[in-house]
C-alpha positions as a Python dict, from the first residue, in 0.01 Angstrom:
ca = {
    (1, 'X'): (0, 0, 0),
    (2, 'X'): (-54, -2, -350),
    (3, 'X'): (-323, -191, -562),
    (4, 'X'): (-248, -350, -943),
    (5, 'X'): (-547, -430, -1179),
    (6, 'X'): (-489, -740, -1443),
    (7, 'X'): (-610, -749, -1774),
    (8, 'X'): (-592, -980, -2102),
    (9, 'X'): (-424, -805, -2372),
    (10, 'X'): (-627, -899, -2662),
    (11, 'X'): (-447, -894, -2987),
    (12, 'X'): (-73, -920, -2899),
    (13, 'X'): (78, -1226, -2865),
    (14, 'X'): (383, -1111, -2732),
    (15, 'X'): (506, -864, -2502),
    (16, 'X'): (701, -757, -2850),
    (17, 'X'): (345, -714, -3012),
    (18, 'X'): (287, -473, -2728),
    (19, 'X'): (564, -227, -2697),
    (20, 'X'): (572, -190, -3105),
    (21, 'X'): (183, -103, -3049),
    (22, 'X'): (273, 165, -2763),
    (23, 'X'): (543, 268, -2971),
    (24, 'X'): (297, 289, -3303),
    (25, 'X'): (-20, 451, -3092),
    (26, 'X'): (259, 735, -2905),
    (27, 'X'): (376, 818, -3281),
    (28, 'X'): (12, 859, -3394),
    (29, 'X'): (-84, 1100, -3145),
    (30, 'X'): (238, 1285, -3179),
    (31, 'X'): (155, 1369, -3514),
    (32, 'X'): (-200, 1454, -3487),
    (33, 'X'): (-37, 1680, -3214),
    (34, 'X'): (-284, 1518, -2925),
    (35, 'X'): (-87, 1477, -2551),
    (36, 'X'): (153, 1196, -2601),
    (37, 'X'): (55, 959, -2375),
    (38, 'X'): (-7, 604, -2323),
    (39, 'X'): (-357, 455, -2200),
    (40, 'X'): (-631, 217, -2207),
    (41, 'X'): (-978, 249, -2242),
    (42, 'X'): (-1231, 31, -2012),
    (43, 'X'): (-1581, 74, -1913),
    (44, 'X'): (-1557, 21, -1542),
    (45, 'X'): (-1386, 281, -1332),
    (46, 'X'): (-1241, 140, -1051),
    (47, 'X'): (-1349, 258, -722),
    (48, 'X'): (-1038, 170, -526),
    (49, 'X'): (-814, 481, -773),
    (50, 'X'): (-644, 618, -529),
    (51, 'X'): (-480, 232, -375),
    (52, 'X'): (-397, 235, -763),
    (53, 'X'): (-236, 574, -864),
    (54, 'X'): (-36, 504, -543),
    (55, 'X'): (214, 285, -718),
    (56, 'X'): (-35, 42, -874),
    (57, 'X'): (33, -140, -1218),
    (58, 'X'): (-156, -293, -1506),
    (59, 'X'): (-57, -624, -1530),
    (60, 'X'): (-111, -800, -1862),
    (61, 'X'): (-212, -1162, -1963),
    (62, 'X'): (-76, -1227, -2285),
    (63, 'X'): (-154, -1560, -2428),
    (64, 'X'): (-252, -1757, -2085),
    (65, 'X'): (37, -1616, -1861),
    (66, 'X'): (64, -1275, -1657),
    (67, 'X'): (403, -1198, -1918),
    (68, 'X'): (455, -800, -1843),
    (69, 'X'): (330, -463, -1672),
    (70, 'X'): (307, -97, -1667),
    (71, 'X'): (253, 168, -1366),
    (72, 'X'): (-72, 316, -1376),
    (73, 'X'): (-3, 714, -1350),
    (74, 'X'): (-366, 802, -1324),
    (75, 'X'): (-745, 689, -1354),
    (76, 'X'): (-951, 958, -1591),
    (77, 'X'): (-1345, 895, -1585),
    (78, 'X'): (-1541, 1025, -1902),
    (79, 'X'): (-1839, 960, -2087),
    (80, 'X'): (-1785, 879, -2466),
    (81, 'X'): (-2032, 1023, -2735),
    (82, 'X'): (-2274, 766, -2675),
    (83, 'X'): (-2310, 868, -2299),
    (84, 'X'): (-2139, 583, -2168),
    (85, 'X'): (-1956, 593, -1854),
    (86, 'X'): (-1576, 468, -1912),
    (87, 'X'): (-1234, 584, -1807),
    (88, 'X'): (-886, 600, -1911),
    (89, 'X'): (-612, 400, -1736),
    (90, 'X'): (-303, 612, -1807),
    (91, 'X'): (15, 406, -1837),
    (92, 'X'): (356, 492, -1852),
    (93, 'X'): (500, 406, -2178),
    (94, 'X'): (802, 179, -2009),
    (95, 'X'): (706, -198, -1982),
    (96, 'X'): (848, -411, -1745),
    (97, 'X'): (847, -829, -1809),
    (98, 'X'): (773, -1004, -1530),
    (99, 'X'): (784, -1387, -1437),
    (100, 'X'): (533, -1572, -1580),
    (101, 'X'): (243, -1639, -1444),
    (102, 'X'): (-33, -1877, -1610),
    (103, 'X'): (-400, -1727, -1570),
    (104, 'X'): (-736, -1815, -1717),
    (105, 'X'): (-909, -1569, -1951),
    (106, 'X'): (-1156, -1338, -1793),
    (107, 'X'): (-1357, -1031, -1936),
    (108, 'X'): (-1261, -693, -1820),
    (109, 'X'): (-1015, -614, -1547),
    (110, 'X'): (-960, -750, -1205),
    (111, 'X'): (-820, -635, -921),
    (112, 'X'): (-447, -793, -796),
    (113, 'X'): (-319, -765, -456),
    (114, 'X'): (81, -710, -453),
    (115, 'X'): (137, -1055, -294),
    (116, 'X'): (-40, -1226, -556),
    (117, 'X'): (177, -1018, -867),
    (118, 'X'): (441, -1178, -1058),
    (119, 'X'): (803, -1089, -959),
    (120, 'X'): (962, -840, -1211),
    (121, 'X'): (1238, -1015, -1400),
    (122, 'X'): (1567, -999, -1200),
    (123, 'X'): (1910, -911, -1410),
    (124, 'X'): (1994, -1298, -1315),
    (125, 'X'): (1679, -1378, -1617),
    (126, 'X'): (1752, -1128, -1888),
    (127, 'X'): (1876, -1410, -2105),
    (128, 'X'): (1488, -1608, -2076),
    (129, 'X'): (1311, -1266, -2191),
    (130, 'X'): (1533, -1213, -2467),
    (131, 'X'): (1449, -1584, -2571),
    (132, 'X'): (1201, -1581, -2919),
    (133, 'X'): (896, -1522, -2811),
    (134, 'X'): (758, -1882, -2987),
    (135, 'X'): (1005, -2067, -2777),
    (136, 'X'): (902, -1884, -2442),
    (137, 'X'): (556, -1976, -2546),
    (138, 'X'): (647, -2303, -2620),
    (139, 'X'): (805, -2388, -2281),
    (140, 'X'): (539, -2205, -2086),
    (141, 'X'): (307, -2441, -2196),
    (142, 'X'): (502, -2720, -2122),
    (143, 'X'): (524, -2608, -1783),
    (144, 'X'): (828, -2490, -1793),
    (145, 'X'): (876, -2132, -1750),
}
């Protein structure tokens, strides 16, 4: 069974905000002529990788509420030039919405057991995540969404 880690995303506030980064960050290393690929940088590695790699996903918290995730492909430790130990959480480039799920803010990343992950949005709710992203704020934190 696979494992899913859950992070804030810090600096979007809106799962628009984060597919025009992915899309913005894929173009720049295409033209330096670096592998195009997608990932994250964080200082822990996780020591459950391979529950992760098997099907896991980064789930993001955008603005309070679990909004959207991507499949974790693979888990690259490295030390940067200051000798720090961090690793790379490659992503695939394709994000899928989910429900939304409220969540407090936390630092780093934190494990998420599949039970406990937000449902991918069903073809019956394409009309909510095509909604303005204000008003889907708006109504999430009226406690409605």
């Amino acid at each position: 069974m696979s494992l899913n880690l859950i992070k804030l995303c810090v600096g979007c506030d809106s799962v628009e905000d984060l597919e025009e980064w992915i899309v913005f960050r894929l173009d720049e290393r295409r033209r330096a002529g670096e592998p195009v690929e997608q990932y994250h940088t964080t200082r822990m590695v996780p020591t459950r990788a391979a529950e992760i790699v098997d099907g896991g996903s980064l789930y993001w918290v955008i603005k309070g509420s679990v909004q959207c995730r991507q499949l974790i492909t693979e888990i690259r430790p490295f030390t940067d030039a200051e000798g720090i130990g961090r690793c790379h959480l490659v992503l695939d480039p394709i994000v899928t919405r989910t429900e939304w799920q409220p969540r407090r803010a936390f630092q780093g990343w934190r494990y998420l057991k599949p039970a406990d992950a937000p449902a991918d949005l069903g073809k019956g709710r394409v009309g909510w995540a095509e909604m303005p992203p204000k008003l889907r704020q708006e109504l999430a934190e009226l406690g409605l969404l």
